[in-house]
XYZ file of C-alpha atoms in Angstrom:
650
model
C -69.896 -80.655 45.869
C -66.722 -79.593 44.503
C -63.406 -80.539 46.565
C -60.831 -78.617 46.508
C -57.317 -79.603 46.064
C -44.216 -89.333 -4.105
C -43.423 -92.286 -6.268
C -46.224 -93.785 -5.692
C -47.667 -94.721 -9.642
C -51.053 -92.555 -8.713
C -52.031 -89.948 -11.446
C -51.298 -86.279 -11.492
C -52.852 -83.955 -9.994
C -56.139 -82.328 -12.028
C -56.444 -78.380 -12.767
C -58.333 -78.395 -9.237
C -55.668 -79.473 -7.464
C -52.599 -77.916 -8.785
C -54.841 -74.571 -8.045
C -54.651 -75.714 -4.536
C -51.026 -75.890 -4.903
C -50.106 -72.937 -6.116
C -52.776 -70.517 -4.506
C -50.671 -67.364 -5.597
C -53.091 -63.871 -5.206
C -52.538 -60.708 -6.550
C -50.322 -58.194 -3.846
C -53.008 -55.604 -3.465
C -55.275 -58.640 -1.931
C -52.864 -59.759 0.406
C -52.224 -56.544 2.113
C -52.046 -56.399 6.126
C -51.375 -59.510 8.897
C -53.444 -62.039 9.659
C -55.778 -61.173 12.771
C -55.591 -62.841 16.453
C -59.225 -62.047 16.747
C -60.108 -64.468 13.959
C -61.665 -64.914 10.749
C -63.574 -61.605 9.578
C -66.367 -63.038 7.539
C -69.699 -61.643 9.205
C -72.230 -64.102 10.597
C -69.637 -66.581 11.986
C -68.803 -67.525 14.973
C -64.609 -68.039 16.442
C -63.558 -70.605 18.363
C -60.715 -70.146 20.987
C -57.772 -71.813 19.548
C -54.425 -71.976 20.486
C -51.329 -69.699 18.929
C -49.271 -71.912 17.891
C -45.513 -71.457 16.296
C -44.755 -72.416 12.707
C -42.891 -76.123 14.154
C -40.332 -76.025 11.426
C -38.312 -79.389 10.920
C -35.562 -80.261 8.799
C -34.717 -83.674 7.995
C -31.522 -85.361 6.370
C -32.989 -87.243 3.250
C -30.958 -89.146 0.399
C -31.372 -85.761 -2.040
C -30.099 -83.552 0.761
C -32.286 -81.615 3.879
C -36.172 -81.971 3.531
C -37.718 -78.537 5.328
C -41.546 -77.900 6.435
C -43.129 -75.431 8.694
C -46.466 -74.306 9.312
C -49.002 -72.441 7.514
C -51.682 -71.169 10.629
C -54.650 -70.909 10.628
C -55.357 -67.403 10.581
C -52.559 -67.043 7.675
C -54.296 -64.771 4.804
C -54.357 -67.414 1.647
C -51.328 -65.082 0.319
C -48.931 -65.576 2.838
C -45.350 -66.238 1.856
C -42.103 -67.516 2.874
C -38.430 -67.414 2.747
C -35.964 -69.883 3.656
C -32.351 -69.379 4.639
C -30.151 -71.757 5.428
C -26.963 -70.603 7.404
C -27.989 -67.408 6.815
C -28.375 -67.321 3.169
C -31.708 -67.233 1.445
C -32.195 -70.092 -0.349
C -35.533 -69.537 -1.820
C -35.008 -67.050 -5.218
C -38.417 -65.982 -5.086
C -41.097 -66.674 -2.281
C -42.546 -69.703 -1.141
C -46.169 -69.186 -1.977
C -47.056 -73.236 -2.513
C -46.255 -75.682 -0.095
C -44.779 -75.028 2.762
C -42.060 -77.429 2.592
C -39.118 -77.971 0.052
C -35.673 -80.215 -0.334
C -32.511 -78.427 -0.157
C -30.043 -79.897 -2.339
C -27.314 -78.364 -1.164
C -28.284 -78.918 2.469
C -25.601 -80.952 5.127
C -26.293 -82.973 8.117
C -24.754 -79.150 9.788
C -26.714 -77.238 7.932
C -28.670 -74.573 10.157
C -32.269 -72.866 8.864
C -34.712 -69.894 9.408
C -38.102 -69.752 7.646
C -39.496 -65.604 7.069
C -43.111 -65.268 6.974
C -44.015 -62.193 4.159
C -47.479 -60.724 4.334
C -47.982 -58.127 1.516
C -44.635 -58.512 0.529
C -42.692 -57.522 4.134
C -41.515 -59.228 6.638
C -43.796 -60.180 8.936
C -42.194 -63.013 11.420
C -39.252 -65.106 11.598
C -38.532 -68.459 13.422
C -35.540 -69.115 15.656
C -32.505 -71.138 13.780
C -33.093 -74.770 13.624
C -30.940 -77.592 13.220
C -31.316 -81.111 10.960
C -32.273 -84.075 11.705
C -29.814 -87.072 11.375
C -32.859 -89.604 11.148
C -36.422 -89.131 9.967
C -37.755 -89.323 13.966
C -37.130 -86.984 16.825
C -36.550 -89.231 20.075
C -37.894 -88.368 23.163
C -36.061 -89.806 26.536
C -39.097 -90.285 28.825
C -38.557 -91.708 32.493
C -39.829 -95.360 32.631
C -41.654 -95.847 36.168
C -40.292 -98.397 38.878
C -42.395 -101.726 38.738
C -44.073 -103.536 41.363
C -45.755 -106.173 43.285
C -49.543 -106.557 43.657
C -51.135 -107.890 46.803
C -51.682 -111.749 45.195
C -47.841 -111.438 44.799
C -47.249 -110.907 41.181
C -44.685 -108.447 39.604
C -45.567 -105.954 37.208
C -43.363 -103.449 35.206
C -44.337 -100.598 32.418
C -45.092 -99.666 29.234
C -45.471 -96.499 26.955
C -49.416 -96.148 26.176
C -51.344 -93.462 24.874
C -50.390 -89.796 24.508
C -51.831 -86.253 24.131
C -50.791 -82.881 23.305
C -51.287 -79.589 24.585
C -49.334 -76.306 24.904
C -48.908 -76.683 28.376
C -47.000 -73.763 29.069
C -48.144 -71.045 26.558
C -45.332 -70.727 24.387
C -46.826 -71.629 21.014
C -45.708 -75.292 21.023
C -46.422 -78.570 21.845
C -46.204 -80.220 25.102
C -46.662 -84.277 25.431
C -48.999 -85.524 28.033
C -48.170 -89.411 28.298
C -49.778 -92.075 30.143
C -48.125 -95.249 31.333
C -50.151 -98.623 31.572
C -48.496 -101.446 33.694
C -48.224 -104.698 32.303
C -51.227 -106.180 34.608
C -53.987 -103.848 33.090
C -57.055 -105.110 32.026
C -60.227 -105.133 29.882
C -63.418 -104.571 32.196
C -64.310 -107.776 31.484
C -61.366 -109.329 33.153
C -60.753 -109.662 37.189
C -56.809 -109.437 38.821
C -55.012 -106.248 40.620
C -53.425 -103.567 38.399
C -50.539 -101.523 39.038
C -50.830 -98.086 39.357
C -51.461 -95.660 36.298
C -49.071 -92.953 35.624
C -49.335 -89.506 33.649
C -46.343 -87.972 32.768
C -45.726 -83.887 31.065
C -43.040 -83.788 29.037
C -41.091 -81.482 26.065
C -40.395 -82.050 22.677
C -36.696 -81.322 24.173
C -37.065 -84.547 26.775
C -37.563 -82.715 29.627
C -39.810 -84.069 32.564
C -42.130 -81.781 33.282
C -44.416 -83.359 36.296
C -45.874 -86.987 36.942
C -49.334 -87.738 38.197
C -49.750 -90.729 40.008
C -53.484 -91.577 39.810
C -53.518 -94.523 42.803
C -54.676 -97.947 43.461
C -57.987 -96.725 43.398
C -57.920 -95.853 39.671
C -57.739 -99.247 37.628
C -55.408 -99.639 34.983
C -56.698 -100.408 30.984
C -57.988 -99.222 27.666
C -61.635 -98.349 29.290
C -60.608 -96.239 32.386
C -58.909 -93.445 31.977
C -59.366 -91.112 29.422
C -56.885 -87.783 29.182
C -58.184 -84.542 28.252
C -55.147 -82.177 27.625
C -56.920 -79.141 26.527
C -57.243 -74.895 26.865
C -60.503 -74.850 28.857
C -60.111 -71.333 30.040
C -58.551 -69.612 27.179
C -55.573 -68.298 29.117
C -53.458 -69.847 26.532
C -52.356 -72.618 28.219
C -53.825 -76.253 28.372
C -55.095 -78.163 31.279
C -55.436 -81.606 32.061
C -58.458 -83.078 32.699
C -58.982 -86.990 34.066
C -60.715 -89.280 36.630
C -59.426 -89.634 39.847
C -60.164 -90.903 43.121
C -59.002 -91.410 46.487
C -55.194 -91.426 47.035
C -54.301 -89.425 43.778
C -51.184 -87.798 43.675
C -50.956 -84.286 41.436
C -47.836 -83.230 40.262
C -46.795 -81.100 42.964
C -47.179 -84.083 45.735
C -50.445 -83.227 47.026
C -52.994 -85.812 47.692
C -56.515 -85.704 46.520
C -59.190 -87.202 49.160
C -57.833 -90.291 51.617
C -54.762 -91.349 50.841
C -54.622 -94.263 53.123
C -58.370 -95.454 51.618
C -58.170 -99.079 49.418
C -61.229 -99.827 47.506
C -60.062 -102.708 45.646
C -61.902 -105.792 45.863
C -59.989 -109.670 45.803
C -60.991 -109.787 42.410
C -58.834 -106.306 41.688
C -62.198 -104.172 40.539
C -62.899 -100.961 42.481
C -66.298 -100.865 42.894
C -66.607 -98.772 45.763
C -65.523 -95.173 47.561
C -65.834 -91.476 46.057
C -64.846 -91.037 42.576
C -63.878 -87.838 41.284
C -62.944 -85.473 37.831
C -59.716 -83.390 38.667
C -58.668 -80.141 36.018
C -54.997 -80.148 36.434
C -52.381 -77.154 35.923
C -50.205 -78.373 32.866
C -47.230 -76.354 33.817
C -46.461 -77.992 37.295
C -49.717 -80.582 37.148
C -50.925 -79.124 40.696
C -54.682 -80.167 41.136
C -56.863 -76.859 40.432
C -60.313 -78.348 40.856
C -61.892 -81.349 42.271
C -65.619 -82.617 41.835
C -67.500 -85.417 41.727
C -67.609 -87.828 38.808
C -71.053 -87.533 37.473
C -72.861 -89.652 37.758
C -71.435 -92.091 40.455
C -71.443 -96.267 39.809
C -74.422 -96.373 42.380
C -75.847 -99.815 41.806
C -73.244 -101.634 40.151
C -76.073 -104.195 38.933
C -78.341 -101.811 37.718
C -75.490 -101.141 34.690
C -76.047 -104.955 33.728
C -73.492 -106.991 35.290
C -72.788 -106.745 39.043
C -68.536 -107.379 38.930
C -67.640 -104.325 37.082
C -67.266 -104.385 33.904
C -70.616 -102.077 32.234
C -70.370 -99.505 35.202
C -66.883 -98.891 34.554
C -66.705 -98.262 31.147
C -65.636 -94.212 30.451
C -65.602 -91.790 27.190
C -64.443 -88.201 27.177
C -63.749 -85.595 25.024
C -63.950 -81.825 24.166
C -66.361 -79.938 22.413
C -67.571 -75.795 21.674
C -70.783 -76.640 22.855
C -71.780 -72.974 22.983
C -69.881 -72.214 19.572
C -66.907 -70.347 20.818
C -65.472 -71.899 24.201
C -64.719 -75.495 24.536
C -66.229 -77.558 27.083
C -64.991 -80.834 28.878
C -67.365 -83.925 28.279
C -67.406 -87.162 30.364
C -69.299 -90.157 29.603
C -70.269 -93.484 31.522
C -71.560 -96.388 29.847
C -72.865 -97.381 26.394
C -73.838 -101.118 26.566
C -76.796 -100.692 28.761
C -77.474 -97.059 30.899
C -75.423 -94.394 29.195
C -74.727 -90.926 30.061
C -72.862 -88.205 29.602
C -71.696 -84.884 31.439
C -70.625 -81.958 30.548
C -68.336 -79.373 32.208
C -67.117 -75.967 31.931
C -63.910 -74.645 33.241
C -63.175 -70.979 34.619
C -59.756 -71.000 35.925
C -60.649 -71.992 38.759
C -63.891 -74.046 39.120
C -65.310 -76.345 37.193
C -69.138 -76.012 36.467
C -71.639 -78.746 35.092
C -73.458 -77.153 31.639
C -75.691 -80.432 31.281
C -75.917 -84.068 32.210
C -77.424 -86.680 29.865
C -78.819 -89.858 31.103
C -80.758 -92.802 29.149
C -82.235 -93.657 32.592
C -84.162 -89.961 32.609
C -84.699 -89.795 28.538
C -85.607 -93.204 28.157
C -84.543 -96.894 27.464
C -84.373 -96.202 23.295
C -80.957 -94.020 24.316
C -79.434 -97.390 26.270
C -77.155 -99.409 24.344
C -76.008 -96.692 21.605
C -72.555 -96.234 22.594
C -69.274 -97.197 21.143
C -65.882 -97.649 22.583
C -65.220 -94.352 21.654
C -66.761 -91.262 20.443
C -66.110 -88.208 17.561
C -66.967 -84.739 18.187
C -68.247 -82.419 15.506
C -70.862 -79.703 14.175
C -72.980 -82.238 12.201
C -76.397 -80.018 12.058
C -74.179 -76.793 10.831
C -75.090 -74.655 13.667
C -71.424 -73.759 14.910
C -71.766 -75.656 17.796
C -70.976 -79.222 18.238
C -72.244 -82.560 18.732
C -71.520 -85.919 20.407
C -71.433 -88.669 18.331
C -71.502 -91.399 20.679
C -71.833 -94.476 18.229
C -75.447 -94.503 17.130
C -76.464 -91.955 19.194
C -75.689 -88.195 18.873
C -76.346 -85.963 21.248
C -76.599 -82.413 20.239
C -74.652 -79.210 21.982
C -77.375 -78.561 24.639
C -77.097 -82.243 25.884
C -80.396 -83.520 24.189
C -80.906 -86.367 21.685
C -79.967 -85.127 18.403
C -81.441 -88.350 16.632
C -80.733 -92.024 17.509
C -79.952 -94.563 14.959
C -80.710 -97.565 16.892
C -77.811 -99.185 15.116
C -76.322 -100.785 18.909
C -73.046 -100.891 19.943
C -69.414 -100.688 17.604
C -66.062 -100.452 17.663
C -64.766 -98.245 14.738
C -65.966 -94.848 14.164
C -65.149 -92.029 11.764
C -66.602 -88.755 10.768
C -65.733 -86.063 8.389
C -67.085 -84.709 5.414
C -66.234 -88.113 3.288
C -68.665 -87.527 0.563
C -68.210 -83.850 -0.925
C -70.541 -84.224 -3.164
C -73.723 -84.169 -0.910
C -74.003 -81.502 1.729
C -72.938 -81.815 5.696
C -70.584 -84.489 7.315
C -70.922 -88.488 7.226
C -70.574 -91.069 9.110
C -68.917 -94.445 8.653
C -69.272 -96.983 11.978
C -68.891 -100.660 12.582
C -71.111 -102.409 14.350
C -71.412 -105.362 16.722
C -75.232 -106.186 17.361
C -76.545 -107.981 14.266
C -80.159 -107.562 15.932
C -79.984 -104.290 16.193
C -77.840 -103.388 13.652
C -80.209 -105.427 11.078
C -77.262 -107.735 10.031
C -74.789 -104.803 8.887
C -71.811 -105.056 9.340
C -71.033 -101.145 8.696
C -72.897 -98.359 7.804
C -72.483 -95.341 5.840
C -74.991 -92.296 6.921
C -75.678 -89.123 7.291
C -73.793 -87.072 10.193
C -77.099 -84.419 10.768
C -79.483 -87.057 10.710
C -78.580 -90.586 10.729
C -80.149 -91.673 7.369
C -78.151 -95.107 6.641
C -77.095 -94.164 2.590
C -75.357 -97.649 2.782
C -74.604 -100.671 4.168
C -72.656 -103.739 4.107
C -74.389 -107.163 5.231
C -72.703 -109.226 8.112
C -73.490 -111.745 10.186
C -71.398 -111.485 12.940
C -69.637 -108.521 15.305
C -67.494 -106.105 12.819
C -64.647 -104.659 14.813
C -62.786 -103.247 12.447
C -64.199 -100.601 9.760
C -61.967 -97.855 8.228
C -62.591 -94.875 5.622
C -60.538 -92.396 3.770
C -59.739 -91.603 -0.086
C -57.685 -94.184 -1.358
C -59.122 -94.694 -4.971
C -59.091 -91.294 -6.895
C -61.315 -92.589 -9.688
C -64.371 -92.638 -7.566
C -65.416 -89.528 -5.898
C -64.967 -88.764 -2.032
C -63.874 -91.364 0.678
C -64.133 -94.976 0.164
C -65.211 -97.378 3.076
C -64.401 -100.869 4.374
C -64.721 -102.999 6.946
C -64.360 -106.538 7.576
C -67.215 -108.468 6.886
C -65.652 -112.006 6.112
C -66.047 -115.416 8.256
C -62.673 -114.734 9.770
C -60.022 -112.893 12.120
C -59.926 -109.161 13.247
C -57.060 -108.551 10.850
C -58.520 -110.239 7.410
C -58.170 -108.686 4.154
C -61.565 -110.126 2.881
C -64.485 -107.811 3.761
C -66.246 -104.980 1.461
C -64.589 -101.803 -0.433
C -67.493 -99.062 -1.440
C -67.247 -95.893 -2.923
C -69.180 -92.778 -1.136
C -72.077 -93.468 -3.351
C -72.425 -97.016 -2.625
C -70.674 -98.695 -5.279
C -68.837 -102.262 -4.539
C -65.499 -101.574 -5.549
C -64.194 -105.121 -4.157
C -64.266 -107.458 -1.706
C -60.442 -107.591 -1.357
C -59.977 -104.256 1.222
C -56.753 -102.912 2.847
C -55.637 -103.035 6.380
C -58.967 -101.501 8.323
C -57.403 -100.200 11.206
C -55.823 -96.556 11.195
C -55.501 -93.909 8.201
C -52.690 -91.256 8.112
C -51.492 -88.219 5.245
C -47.830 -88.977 4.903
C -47.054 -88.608 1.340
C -47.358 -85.864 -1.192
C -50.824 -86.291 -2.668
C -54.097 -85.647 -0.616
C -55.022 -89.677 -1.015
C -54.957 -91.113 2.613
C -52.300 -94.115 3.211
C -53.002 -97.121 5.877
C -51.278 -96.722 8.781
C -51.284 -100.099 10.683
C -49.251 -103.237 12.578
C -47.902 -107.124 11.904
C -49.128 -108.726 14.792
C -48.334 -112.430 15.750
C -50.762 -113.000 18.949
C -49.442 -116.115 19.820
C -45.365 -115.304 19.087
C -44.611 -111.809 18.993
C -47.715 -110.106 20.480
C -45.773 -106.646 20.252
C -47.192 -104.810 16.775
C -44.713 -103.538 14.796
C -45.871 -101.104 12.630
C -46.105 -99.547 9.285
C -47.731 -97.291 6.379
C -49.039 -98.164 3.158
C -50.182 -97.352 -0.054
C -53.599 -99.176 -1.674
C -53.127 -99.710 -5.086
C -56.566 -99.472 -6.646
C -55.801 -100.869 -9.861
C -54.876 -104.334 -8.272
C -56.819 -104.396 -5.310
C -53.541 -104.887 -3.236
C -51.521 -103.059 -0.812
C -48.211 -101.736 -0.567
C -45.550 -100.900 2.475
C -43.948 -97.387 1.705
C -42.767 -96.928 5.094
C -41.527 -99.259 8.015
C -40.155 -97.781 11.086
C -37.458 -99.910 13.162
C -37.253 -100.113 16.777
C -40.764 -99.160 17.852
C -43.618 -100.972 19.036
C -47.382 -100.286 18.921
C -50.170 -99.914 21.398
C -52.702 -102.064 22.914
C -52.688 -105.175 21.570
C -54.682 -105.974 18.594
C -55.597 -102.504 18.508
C -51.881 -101.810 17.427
C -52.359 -97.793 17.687
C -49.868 -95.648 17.662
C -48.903 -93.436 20.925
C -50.898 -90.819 19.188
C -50.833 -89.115 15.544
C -51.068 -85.288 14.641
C -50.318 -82.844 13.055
C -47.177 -81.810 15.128
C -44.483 -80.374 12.811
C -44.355 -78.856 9.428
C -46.668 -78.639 6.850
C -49.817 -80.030 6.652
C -49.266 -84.049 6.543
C -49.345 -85.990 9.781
C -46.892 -87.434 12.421
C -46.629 -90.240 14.089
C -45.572 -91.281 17.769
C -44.371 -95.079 18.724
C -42.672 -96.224 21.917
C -39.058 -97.481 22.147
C -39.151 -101.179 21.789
C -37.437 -100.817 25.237
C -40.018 -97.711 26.195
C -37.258 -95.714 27.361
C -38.107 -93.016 24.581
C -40.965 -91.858 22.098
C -40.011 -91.448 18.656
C -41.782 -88.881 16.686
C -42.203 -89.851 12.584
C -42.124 -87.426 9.986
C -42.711 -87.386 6.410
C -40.075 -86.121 4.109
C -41.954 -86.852 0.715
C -42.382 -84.194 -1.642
C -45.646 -81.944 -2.076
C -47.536 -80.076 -4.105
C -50.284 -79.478 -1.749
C -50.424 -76.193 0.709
C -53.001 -76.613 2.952
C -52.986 -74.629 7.155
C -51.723 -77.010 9.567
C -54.471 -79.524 10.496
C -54.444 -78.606 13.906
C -55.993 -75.170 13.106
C -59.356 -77.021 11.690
C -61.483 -77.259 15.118
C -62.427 -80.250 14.033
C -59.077 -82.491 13.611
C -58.041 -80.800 16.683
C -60.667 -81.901 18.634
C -59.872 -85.617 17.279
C -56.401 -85.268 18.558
C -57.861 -84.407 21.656
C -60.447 -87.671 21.950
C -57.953 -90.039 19.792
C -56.653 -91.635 23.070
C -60.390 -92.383 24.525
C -60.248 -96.606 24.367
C -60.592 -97.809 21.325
C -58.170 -95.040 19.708
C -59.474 -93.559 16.126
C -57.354 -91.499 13.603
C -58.607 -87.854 13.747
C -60.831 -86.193 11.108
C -60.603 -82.694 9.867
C -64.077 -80.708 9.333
C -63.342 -80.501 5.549
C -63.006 -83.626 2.461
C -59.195 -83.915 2.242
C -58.619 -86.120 -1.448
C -58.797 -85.896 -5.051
C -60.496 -82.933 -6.592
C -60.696 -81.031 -3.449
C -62.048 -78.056 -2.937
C -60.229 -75.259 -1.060
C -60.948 -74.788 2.523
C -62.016 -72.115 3.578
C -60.098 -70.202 6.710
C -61.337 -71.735 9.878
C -63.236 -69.461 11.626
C -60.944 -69.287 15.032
C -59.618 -66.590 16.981
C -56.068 -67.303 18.800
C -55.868 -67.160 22.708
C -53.346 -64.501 23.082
């Protein structure tokens, strides 16, 4: 019942890629605007997507201003550009490569506009933008007040995890933030948690709303999961989380009883009504409140009785139907798991399907990891679930079942180009059921393990990306040595198998951040026992030597979570196509936003067009965060992708 409420030594590019780069067409081809009603290739179906603006940046560099905008994803592969800077057109002839250059003669005051051409006109300009003084935009957010719990102890708060959405419809970015106290905990561990806050805010620093989710929401990693999203294709994203009683939305309204406090003396909440609230992301006003399917019920009957199976969440979004994206919420993956989907009018939200090991059987228990990817793995235009070793397809059924047990790394893209569909490469933490791997390498549409690497012990850390151009596709590697999270001793293989070396680099998070379409490590120093605030970096792997190499160290940030050391979130959020990064103030009185200002040959549509990557940026936050994956093999020797097949929202 609903409630209501680059120098980096790597070869040159091949003929392949410096086609990429250049991508120049004849005029008569490039004729007309790209369409808001999508891609016009018959036979395939669009997905809503947002409009976004062309996020140009400029950035002071040693060799003067470093510029970037956006090439969209409805773009025609012709599209051109012009820069000016202080009203003079710097570009001779049009930009028809890369969408990003260095300005020589650029100054600290220097001021910029970027022209889009289509068929040789003007089509579009941006508004003037300014430089840069440092390589990071910061952010002033607005640190909550601590406080006491009821055994006495103090708490204050921390930057966490982040989203984005266009929150307001204007074509760019909006930051949906969530604050973790210092008290928050694992499942596994008992003790009171302060309250968890969700803030809105603008690229500018402005405070858009704050959310104030209760006592009765517990704060850590497992809990709660933020879905900032365009549900209802008005252009604008919503927010969509767990709730319960005593929730405050943005505007000051309470959802359910606000006096009700279900904590127990151990700090768990393990009874009362718990909800799923779609929230208005331009004031963060409640729209819709229902029931979070399915309730704890038996606590016991999850496989503990104190908290810690029944209470473990997933989300995420998916086009379930091809074209309109649905919510997903998930309960469980060590023992009963389900999952629930939901669709959202404007107004209402509807359930589309439940799935529930319980009703489809006890091979389905046990499959999940702490966290989840969404994409089309059977090539159907609609997507899947993959929930770990378990997908479940778009109508909520089993797609297949590996059997492979429970992990903590997951990634999926297309990492091997040279066989057809998308792959998968997981860690994994049940030896027994796993069949002492470690990781495995399989097939996205069907599960069929191509390779594996032998363990004897939980993996938690596995990583994949193209980081050795002389093999084809995405390498993988995980650690699979005697000794801590962080060792450097594991397995390297290349997509077909091949033991490149037992020496691997950092297996945590991948990013694009230089100029060639090889992946870098993006990762954290972390001293548990003396400094256990990750400080982190990005790095090269040098193939040759089996070693790896800091290119890029940011100062007076910290990372996320612990061990986990992720970043507030990475995306696509300015320029051309390589990614950005978001850390917290070592102080957490500001995000700082990372750009690249390498050099680049490579014109690719910003990431956040590919359905896929998008929807990663959407689930990247759920626990155990992952780097997003675009639908298409970004590397060496990459093919051109096609034009996504999208349609804008307005």
């Amino acid at each position: 019942m609903g409630r209501r409420t680059s120098t980096t030594g790597r070869p040159r590019r091949g003929p392949v890629a410096v086609c990429l780069a250049v991508l120049t067409l004849a005029a008569g081809v490039l004729a007309g605007p790209a369409s808001a009603s999508g891609d016009d290739r018959p036979g395939r179906t669009l997905r809503q997507m947002e409009h976004l603006d062309r996020a140009p940046v400029a950035v002071r560099t040693e060799d003067g201003v470093f510029v970037g905008w956006r090439m969209l994803g409805l773009d025609p592969d012709g599209v051109a550009f012009h820069v000016y800077r202080d009203g003079h057109r710097i570009t001779r002839t049009p930009v028809r490569g890369a969408t990003s250059l260095t300005d020589p003669h650029g100054t600290a005051d220097s001021v910029y506009r970027v022209e889009v051409l289509r068929g040789g006109r003007v089509a579009e300009r941006t508004d003037r933008f300014g430089v840069w003084s440092r390589p990071y935009r910061e952010i002033p957010v607005n640190r909550p007040a601590g406080g006491v719990t009821p055994a006495g102890k103090p708490y204050t708060y921390r930057l966490n995890d982040a989203s984005v959405g266009d929150l307001d419809g204007d074509g760019r970015y909006e930051i949906v933030q969530k604050w973790d106290p210092s008290n928050s905990q694992d499942n596994s561990r008992s003790g009171y948690t302060g309250n968890v806050y969700i803030d809105a805010y603008t690229l500018d620093g402005e405070q858009l709303w704050r959310i104030d989710l209760g006592r009765n929401i517990r704060a850590g990693a497992h809990y709660t999961q933020l879905m900032v999203y365009d549900l209802d294709g008005d252009g604008r994203s919503e927010v969509t989380v767990k709730t319960a009683d005593g929730t405050v939305d943005g505007t000051g309204t309470v959802i359910g009883d606000a006096a009700a406090d279900h904590r127990n003396s151990s700090g768990y909440v393990l009874s009362g009504p718990e909800y799923l609230t779609v929230f208005d992301g331009r004031t963060g006003a409640a729209i819709d409140t229902v029931d979070y399917v399915p309730g704890r019920g038996d606590t016991c009957a999850w496989g503990d009785c104190y908290g810690n199976r029944a209470d473990r969440f997933l989300a995420g979004v998916a086009y379930l139907d091809g074209a309109h994206p649905s919510v997903v919420f998930a309960r469980g993956y060590y023992t009963r798991t389900t999952l629930t989907a939901f669709d959202f009018d404007g107004e209402r939200l509807h359930r589309r399907w439940a799935f529930d090991s319980d009703a489809l059987g006890k091979e389905y228990e046990g499959q999940g990891n702490h966290n989840l990817a969404v994409a089309d793995v059977d090539g159907d235009s609609r997507d899947e679930i993959v929930y770990g070793s378990l997908t479940v397809d778009d109508d909520g059924t089993p797609l297949h079942n590996t059997k492979l047990g429970h992990g903590d790394a997951l990634h999926v893209s297309d990492l091997d180009p040279g066989r057809p569909g998308l792959e998968v490469f997981a860690a994994h933490e049940s030896m027994s059921a796993s069949g002492n791997r470690g990781a495995t390498f399989r097939a996205a549409a069907t599960g069929e393990i191509l390779y594996g690497m032998p363990a004897t012990r939980d993996i938690g850390r596995a990583a994949a990306g193209d980081i050795d151009p002389t093999h084809p596709g995405a390498e993988g590697w995980a650690v699979t040595a005697t000794g801590a999270w962080n060792s450097r001793e594991g397995e390297l293989r290349a997509a077909d198998g091949t033991l490149l070396g037992t020496s691997i680099p950092s297996a945590n998070h991948m990013i694009w951040w230089d100029g060639d379409p090889l992946r870098e490590i993006l990762d954290h120093d972390f001293d548990e026992a003396n400094d256990p605030a990750g400080r982190p970096y990005v790095a090269e792997w040098d193939w040759r030597t089996g070693t790896q190499h800091t290119v890029f160290r940011p100062e007076g940030v910290y990372t996320d979570n612990g061990t986990k050391g992720n970043p507030v979130l990475q995306a696509d959020l300015y320029g051309d196509w390589r990614e950005e990064v978001i850390y917290r103030a070592q102080d957490d009185s500001a995000l700082r936003i990372h750009t690249t200002t390498a050099g680049t040959e490579l014109r690719l549509r910003t990431l956040m067009h590919d359905p896929q990557y998008r929807l990663g940026v959407a689930w990247q936050n759920v626990a155990y965060n992952q780097p997003p994956w675009p639908g298409y093999f970004i590397g060496e020797d990459m093919k051109r992708p096609v034009r996504p097949a999208i349609r804008y929202t307005r």
